[in-house]
PDB file of C-alpha atoms in Angstrom:
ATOM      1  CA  UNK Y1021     -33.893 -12.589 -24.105  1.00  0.00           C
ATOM      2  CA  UNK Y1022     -31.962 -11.747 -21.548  1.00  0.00           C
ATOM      3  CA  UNK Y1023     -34.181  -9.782 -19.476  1.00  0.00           C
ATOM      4  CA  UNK Y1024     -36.158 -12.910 -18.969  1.00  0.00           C
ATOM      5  CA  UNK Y1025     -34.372 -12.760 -15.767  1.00  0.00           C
ATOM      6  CA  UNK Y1026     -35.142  -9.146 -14.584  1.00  0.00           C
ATOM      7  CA  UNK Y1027     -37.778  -9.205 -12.370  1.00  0.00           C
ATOM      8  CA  UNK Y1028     -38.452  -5.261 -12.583  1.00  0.00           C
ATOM      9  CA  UNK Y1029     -39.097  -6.152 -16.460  1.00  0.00           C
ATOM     10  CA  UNK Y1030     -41.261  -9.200 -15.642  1.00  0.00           C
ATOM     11  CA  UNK Y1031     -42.987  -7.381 -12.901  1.00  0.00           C
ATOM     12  CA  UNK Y1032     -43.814  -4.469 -15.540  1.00  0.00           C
ATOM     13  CA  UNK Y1033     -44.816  -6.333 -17.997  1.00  0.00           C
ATOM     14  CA  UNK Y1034     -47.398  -8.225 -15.884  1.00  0.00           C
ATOM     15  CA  UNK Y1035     -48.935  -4.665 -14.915  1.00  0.00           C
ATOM     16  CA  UNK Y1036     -49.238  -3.894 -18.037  1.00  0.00           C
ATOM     17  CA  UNK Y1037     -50.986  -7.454 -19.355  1.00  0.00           C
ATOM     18  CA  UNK Y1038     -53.354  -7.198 -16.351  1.00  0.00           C
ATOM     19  CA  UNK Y1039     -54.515  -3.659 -16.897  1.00  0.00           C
ATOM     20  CA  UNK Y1040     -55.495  -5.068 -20.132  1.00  0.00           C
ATOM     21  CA  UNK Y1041     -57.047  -7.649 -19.138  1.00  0.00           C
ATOM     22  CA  UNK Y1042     -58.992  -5.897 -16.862  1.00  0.00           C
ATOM     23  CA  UNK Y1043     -60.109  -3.455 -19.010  1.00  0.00           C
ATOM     24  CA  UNK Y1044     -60.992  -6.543 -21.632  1.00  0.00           C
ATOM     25  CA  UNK Y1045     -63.155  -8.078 -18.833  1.00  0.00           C
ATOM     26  CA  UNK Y1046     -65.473  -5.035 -18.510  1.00  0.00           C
ATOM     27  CA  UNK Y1047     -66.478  -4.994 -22.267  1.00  0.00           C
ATOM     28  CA  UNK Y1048     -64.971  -7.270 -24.131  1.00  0.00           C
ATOM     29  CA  UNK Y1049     -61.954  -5.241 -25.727  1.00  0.00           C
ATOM     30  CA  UNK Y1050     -59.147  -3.409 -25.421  1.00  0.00           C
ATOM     31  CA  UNK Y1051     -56.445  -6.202 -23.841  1.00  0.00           C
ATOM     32  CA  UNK Y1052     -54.222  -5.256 -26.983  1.00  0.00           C
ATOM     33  CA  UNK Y1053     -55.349  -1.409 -27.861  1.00  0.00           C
ATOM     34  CA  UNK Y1054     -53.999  -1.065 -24.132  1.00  0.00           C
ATOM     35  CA  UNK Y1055     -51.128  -3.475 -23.522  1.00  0.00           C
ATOM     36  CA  UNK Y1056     -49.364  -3.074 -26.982  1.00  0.00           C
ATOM     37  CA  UNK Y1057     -48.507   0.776 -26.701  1.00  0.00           C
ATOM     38  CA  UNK Y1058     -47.547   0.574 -23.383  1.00  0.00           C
ATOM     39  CA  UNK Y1059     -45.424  -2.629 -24.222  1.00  0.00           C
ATOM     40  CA  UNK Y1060     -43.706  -1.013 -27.063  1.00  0.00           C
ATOM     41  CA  UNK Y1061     -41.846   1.079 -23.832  1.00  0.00           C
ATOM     42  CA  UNK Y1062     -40.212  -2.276 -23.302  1.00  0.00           C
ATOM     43  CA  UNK Y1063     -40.033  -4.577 -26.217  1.00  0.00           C
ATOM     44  CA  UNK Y1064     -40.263  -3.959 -30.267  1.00  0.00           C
ATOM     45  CA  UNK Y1065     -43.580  -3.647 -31.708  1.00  0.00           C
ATOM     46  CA  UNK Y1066     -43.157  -7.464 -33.545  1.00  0.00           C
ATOM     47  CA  UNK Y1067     -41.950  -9.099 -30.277  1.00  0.00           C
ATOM     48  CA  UNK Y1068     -44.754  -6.340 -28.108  1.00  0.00           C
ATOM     49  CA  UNK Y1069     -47.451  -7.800 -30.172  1.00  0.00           C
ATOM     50  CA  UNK Y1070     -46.690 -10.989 -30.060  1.00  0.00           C
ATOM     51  CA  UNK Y1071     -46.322 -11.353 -26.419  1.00  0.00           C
ATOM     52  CA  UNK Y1072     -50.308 -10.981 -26.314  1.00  0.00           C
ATOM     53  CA  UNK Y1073     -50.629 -14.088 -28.547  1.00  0.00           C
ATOM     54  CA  UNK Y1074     -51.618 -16.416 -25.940  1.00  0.00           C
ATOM     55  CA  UNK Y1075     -53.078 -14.596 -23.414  1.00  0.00           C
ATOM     56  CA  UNK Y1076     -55.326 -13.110 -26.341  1.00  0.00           C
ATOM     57  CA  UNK Y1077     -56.550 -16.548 -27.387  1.00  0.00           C
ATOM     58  CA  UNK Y1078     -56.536 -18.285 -24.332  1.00  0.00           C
ATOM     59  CA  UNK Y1079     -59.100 -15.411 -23.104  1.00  0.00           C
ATOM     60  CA  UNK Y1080     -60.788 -14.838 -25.918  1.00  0.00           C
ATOM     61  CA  UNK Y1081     -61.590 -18.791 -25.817  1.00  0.00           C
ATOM     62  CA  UNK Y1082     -62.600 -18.548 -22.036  1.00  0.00           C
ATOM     63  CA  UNK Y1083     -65.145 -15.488 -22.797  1.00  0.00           C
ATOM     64  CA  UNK Y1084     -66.167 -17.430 -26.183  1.00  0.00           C
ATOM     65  CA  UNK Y1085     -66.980 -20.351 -24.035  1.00  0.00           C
ATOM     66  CA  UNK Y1086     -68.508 -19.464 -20.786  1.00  0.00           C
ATOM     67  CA  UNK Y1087     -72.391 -18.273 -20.361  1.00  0.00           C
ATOM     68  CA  UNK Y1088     -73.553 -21.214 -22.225  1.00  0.00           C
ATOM     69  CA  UNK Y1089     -73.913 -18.476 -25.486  1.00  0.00           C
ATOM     70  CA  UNK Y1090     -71.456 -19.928 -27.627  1.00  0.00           C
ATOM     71  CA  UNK Y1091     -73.607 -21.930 -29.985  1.00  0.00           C
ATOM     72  CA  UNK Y1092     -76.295 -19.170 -29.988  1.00  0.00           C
ATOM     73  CA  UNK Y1093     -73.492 -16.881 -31.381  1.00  0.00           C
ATOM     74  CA  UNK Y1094     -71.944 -19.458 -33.808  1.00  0.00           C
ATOM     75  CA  UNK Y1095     -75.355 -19.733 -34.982  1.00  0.00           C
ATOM     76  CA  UNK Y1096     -76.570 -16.235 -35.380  1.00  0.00           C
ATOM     77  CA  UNK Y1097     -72.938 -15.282 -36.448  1.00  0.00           C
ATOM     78  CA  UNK Y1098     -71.378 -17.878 -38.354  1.00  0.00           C
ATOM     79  CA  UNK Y1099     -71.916 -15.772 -41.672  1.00  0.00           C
ATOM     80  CA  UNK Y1100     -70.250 -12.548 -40.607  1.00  0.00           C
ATOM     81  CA  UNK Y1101     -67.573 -15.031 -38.979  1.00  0.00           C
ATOM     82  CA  UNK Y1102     -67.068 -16.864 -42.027  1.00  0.00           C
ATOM     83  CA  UNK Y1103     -67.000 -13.717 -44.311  1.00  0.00           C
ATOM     84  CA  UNK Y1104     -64.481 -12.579 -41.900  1.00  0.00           C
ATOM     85  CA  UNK Y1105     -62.280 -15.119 -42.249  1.00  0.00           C
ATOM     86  CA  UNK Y1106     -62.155 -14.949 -45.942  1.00  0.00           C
ATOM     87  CA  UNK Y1107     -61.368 -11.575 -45.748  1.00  0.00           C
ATOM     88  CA  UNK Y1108     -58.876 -11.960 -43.482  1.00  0.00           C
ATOM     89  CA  UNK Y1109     -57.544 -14.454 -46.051  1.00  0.00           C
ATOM     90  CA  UNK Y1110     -57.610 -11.934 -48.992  1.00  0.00           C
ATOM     91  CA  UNK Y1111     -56.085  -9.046 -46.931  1.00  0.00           C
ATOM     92  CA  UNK Y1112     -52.938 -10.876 -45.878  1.00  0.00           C
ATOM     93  CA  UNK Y1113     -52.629 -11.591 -49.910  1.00  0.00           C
ATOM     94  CA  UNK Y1114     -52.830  -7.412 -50.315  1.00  0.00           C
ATOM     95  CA  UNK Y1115     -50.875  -6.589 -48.059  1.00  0.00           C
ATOM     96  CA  UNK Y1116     -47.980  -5.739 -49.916  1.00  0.00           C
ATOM     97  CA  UNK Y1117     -49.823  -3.722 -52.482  1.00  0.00           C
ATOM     98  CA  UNK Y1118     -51.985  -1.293 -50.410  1.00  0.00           C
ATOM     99  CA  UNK Y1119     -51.177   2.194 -48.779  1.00  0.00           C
ATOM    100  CA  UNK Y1120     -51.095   1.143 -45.223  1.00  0.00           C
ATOM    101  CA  UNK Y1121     -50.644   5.120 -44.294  1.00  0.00           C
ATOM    102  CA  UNK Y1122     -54.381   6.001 -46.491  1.00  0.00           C
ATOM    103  CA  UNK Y1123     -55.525   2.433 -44.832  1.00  0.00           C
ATOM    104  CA  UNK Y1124     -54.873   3.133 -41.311  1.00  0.00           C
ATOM    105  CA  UNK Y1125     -56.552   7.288 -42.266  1.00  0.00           C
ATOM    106  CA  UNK Y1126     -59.732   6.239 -43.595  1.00  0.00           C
ATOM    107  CA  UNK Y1127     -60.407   3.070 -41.127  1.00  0.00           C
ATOM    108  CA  UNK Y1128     -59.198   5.811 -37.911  1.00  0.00           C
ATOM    109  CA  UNK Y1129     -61.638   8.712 -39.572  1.00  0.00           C
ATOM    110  CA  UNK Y1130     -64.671   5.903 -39.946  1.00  0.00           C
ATOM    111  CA  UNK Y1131     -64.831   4.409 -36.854  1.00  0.00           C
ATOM    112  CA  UNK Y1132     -64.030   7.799 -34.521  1.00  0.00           C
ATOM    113  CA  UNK Y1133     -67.320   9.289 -36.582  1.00  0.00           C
ATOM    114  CA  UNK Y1134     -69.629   6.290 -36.369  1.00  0.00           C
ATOM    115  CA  UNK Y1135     -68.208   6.058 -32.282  1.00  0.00           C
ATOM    116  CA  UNK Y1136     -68.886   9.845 -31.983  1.00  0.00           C
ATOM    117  CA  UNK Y1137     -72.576   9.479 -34.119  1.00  0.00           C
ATOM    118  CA  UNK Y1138     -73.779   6.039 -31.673  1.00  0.00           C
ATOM    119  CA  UNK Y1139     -72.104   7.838 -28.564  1.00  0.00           C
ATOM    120  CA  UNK Y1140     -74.219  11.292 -29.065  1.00  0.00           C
ATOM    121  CA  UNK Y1141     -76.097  11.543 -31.640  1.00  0.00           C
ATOM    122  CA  UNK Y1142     -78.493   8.517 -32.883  1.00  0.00           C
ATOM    123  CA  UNK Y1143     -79.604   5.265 -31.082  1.00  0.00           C
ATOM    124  CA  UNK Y1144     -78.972   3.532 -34.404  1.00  0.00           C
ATOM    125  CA  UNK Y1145     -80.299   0.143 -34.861  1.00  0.00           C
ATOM    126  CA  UNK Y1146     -79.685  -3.073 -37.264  1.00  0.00           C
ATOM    127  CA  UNK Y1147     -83.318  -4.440 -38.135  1.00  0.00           C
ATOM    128  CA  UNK Y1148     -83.738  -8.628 -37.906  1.00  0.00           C
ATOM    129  CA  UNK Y1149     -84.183  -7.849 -41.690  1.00  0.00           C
ATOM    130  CA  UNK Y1150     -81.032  -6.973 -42.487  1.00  0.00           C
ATOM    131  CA  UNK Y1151     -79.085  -7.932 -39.967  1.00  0.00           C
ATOM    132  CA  UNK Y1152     -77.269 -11.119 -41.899  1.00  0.00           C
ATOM    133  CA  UNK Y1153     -76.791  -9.488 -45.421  1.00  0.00           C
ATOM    134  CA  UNK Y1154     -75.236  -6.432 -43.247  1.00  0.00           C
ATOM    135  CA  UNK Y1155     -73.550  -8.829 -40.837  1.00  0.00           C
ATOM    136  CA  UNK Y1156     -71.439 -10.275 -44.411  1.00  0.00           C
ATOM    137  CA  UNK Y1157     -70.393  -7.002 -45.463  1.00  0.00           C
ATOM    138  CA  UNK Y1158     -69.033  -6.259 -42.144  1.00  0.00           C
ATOM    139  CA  UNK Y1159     -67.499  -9.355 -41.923  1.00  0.00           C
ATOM    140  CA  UNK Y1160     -65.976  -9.095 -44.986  1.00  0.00           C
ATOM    141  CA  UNK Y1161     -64.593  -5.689 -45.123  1.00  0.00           C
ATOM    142  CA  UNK Y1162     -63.338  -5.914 -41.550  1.00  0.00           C
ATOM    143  CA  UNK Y1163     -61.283  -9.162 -42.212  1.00  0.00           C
ATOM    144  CA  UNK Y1164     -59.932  -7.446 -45.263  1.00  0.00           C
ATOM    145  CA  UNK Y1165     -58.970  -5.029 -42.878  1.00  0.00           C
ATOM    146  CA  UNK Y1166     -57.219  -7.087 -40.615  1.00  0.00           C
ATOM    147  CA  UNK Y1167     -55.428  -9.434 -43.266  1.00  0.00           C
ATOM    148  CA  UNK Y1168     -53.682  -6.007 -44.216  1.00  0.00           C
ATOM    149  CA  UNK Y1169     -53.499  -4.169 -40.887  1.00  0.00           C
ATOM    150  CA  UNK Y1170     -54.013  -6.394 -38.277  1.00  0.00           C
ATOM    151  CA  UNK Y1171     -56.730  -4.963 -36.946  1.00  0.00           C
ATOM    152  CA  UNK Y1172     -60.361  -6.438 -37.539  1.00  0.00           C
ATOM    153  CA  UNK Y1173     -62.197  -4.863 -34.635  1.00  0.00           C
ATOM    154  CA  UNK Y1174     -63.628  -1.695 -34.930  1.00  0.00           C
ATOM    155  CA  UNK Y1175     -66.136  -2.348 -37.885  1.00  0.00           C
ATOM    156  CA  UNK Y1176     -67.362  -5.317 -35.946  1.00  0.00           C
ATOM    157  CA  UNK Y1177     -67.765  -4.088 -32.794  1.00  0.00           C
ATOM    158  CA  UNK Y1178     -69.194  -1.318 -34.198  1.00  0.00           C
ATOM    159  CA  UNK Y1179     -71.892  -3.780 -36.324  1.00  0.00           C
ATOM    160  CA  UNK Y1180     -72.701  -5.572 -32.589  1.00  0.00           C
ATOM    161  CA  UNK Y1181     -73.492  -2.290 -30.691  1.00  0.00           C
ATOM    162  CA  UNK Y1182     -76.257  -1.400 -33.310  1.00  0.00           C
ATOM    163  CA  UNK Y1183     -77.679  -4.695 -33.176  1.00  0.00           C
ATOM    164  CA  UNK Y1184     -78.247  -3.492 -29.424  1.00  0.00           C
ATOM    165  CA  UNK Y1185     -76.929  -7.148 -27.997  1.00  0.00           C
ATOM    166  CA  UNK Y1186     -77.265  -8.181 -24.242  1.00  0.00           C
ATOM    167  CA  UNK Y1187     -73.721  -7.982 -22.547  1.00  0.00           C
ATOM    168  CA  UNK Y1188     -72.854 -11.235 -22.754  1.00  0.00           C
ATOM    169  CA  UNK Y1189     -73.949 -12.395 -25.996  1.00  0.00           C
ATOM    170  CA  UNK Y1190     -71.873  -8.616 -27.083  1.00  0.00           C
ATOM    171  CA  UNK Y1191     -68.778 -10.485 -25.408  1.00  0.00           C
ATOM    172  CA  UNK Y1192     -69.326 -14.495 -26.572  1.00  0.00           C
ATOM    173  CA  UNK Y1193     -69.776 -12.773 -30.238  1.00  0.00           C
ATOM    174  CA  UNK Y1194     -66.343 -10.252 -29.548  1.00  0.00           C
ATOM    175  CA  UNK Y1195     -64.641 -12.495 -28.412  1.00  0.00           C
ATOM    176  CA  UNK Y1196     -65.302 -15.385 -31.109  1.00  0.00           C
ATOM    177  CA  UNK Y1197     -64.592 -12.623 -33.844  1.00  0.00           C
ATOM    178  CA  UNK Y1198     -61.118 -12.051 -31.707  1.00  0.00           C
ATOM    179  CA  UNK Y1199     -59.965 -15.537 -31.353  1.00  0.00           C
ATOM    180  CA  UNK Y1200     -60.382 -16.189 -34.998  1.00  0.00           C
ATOM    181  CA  UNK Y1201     -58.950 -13.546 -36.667  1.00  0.00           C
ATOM    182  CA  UNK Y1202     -55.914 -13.907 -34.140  1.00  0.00           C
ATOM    183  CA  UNK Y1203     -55.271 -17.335 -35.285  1.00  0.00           C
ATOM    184  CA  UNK Y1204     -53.480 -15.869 -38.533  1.00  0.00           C
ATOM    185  CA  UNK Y1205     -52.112 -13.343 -37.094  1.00  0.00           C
ATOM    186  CA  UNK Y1206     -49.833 -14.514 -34.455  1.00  0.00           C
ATOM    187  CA  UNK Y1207     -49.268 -17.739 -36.950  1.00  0.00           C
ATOM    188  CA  UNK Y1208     -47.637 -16.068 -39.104  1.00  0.00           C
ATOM    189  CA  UNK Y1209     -45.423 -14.158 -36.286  1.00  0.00           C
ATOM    190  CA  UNK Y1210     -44.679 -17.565 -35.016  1.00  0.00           C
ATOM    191  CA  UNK Y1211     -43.355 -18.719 -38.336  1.00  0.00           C
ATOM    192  CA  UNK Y1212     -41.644 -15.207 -38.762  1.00  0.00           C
ATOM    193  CA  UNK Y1213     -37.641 -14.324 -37.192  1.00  0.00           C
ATOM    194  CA  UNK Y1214     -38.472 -12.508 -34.427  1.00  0.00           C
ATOM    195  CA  UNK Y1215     -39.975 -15.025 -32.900  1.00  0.00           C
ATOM    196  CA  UNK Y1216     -37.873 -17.106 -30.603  1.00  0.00           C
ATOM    197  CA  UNK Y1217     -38.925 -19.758 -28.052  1.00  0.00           C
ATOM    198  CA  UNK Y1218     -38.082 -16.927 -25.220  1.00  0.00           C
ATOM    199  CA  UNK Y1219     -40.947 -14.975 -26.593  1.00  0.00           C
ATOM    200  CA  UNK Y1220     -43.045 -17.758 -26.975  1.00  0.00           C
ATOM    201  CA  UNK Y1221     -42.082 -18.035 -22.840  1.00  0.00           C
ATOM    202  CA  UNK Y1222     -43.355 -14.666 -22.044  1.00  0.00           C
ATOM    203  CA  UNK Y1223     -46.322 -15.196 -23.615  1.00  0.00           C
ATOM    204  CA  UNK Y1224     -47.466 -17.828 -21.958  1.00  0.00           C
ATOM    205  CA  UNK Y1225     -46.247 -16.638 -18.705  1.00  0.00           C
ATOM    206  CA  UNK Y1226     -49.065 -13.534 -19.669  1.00  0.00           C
ATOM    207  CA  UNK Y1227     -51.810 -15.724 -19.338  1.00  0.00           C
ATOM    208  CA  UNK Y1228     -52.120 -15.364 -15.916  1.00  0.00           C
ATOM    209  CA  UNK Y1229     -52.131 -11.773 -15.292  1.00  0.00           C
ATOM    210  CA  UNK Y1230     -54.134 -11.232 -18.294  1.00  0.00           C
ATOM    211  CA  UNK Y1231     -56.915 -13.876 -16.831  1.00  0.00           C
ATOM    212  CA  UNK Y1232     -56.720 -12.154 -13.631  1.00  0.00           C
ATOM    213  CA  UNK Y1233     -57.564  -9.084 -15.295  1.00  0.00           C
ATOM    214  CA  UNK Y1234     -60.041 -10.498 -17.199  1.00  0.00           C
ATOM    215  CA  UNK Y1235     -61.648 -12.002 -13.979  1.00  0.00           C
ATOM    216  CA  UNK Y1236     -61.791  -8.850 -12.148  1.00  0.00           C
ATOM    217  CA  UNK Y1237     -63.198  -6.848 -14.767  1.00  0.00           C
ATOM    218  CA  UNK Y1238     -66.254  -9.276 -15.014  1.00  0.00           C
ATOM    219  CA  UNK Y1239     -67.097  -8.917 -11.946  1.00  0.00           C
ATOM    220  CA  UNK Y1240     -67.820  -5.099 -12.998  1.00  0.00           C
ATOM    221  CA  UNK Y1241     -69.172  -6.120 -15.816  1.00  0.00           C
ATOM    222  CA  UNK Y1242     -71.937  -7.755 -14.217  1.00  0.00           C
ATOM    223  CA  UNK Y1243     -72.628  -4.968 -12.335  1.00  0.00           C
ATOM    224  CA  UNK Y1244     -72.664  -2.275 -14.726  1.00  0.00           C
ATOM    225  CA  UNK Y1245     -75.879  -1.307 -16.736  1.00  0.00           C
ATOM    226  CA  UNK Y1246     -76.747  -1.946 -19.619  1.00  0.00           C
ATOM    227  CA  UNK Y1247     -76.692   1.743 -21.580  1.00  0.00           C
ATOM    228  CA  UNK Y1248     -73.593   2.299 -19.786  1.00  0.00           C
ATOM    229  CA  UNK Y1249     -71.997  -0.505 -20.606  1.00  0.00           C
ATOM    230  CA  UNK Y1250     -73.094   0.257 -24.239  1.00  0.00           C
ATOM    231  CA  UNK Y1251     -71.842   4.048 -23.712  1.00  0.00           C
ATOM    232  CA  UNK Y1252     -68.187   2.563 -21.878  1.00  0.00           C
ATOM    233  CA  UNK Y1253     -67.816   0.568 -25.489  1.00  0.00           C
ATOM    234  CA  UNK Y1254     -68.261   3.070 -27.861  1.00  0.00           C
ATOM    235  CA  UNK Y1255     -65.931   5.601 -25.723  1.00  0.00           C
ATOM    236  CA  UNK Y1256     -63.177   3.243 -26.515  1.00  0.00           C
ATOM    237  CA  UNK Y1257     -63.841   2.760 -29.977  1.00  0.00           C
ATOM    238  CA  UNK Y1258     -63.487   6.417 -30.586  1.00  0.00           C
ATOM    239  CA  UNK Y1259     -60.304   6.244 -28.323  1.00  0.00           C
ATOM    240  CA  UNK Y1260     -59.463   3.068 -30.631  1.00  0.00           C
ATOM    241  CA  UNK Y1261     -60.152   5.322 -33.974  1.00  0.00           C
ATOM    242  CA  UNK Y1262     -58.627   8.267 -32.808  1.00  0.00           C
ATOM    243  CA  UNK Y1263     -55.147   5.916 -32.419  1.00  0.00           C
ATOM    244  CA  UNK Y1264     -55.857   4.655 -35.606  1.00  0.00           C
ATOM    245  CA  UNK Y1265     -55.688   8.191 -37.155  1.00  0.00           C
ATOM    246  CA  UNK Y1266     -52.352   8.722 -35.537  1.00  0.00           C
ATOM    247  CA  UNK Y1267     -50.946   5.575 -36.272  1.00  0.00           C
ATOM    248  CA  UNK Y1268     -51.892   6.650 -39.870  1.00  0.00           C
ATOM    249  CA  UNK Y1269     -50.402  10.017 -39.797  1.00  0.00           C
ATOM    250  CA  UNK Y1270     -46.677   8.857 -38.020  1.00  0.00           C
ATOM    251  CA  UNK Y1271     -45.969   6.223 -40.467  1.00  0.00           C
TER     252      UNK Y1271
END
């Protein structure tokens, strides 16, 4: 990668990472929704998405980690988490059998409805009662989700807005569900062609923009109400399903 040593590249590429970052450090998500399109004006999508590998899981483990939340959220999550996972597993095993075009429609037209129905229309809340049983079908579907598409988040994030979290434990839980369904993603990039140690490079040289970002956008964060914050979330889920939809309708 010869443009390793372009500093106009470099330099662009670090805008990009900490925009996302910044963006992530408000509410929790977003670092690759952002920094893969614009990315994709640089690199191909493989070697664009792959650049985020460890700046995604380096940051996801530093918002996973800090607050002292993390074993709360293991413990209240560990059954969507582990449902996830398994369908994560699953997916990856479908993926060369399912319509990713139909996929990419359906999950895009879900989650811009449910974003548009929490955003203005209904306050609507998980009860305590149902919350696990609910918490495994989410888990599950959305990991099926993401074995095939990649993309495990909406469903999720979705599930953690109606359970009507604080901020923070909405970000240890986010960014838990994040760092583990990344795992197998950028694994199997690693193990794939397009992978060479040059991109491996530029990924970890994204950590520290990206953590920058992510720094700054806390500081927001901790600013920002609480029903904004919740409003700011579920403005870029629709924004997120809305993407999806076109994604869908280009292949």
């Amino acid at each position: 990668m010869e443009y390793l040593n372009d500093i106009e590249f470099l330099l662009a590429v670090a805008g990009i990472l900490f925009l996302g970052g910044w963006i992530k450090g408000v509410i929790g998500l977003g670092l690759p929704l952002v920094s893969v399109p614009l990315l994709t004006y640089l690199l191909p999508v493989p070697v664009a998405i792959f650049v985020l590998a460890v700046p995604v899981l380096v940051s996801n483990c530093y918002q996973a980690t800090r607050g002292g939340l993390l074993v709360e959220a293991l413990q209240r999550f560990w059954p969507l988490l582990t449902a996830m996972m398994l369908g994560v597993g699953l997916g990856a095993q479908l993926l060369i059998t399912l319509d990713e075009r139909s996929l990419y429609l359906i999950l895009g037209t879900m989650v811009t409805l449910l974003g548009f129905i929490y955003l203005f229309g209904g306050n609507l809340m998980i009860s305590a009662r149902f919350e696990r049983g609910t918490g495994v079908a989410v888990g599950f579907g959305s990991g099926l989700l993401g074995g095939v598409s990649s993309f495990l988040g909406p469903p999720i994030v979705l599930y953690l807005v109606a359970l009507h979290l604080g901020k923070e434990l909405f970000i240890v839980a986010l960014a838990l569900v994040f760092f583990l369904g990344g795992v197998p993603l950028y694994g199997t990039l690693a193990a794939s062609d397009i992978v060479s140690w040059d991109e491996i490079l530029l990924s970890a040289l994204g950590v520290l923009p990206v953590m920058l970002g992510v720094f700054a956008g806390q500081r927001l964060r901790r600013v920002m109400p609480q029903e904004l914050f919740r409003r700011v979330v579920l403005a870029v889920m629709v924004i997120m399903g809305l993407l999806l939809i076109r994604r869908g309708l280009v292949l």
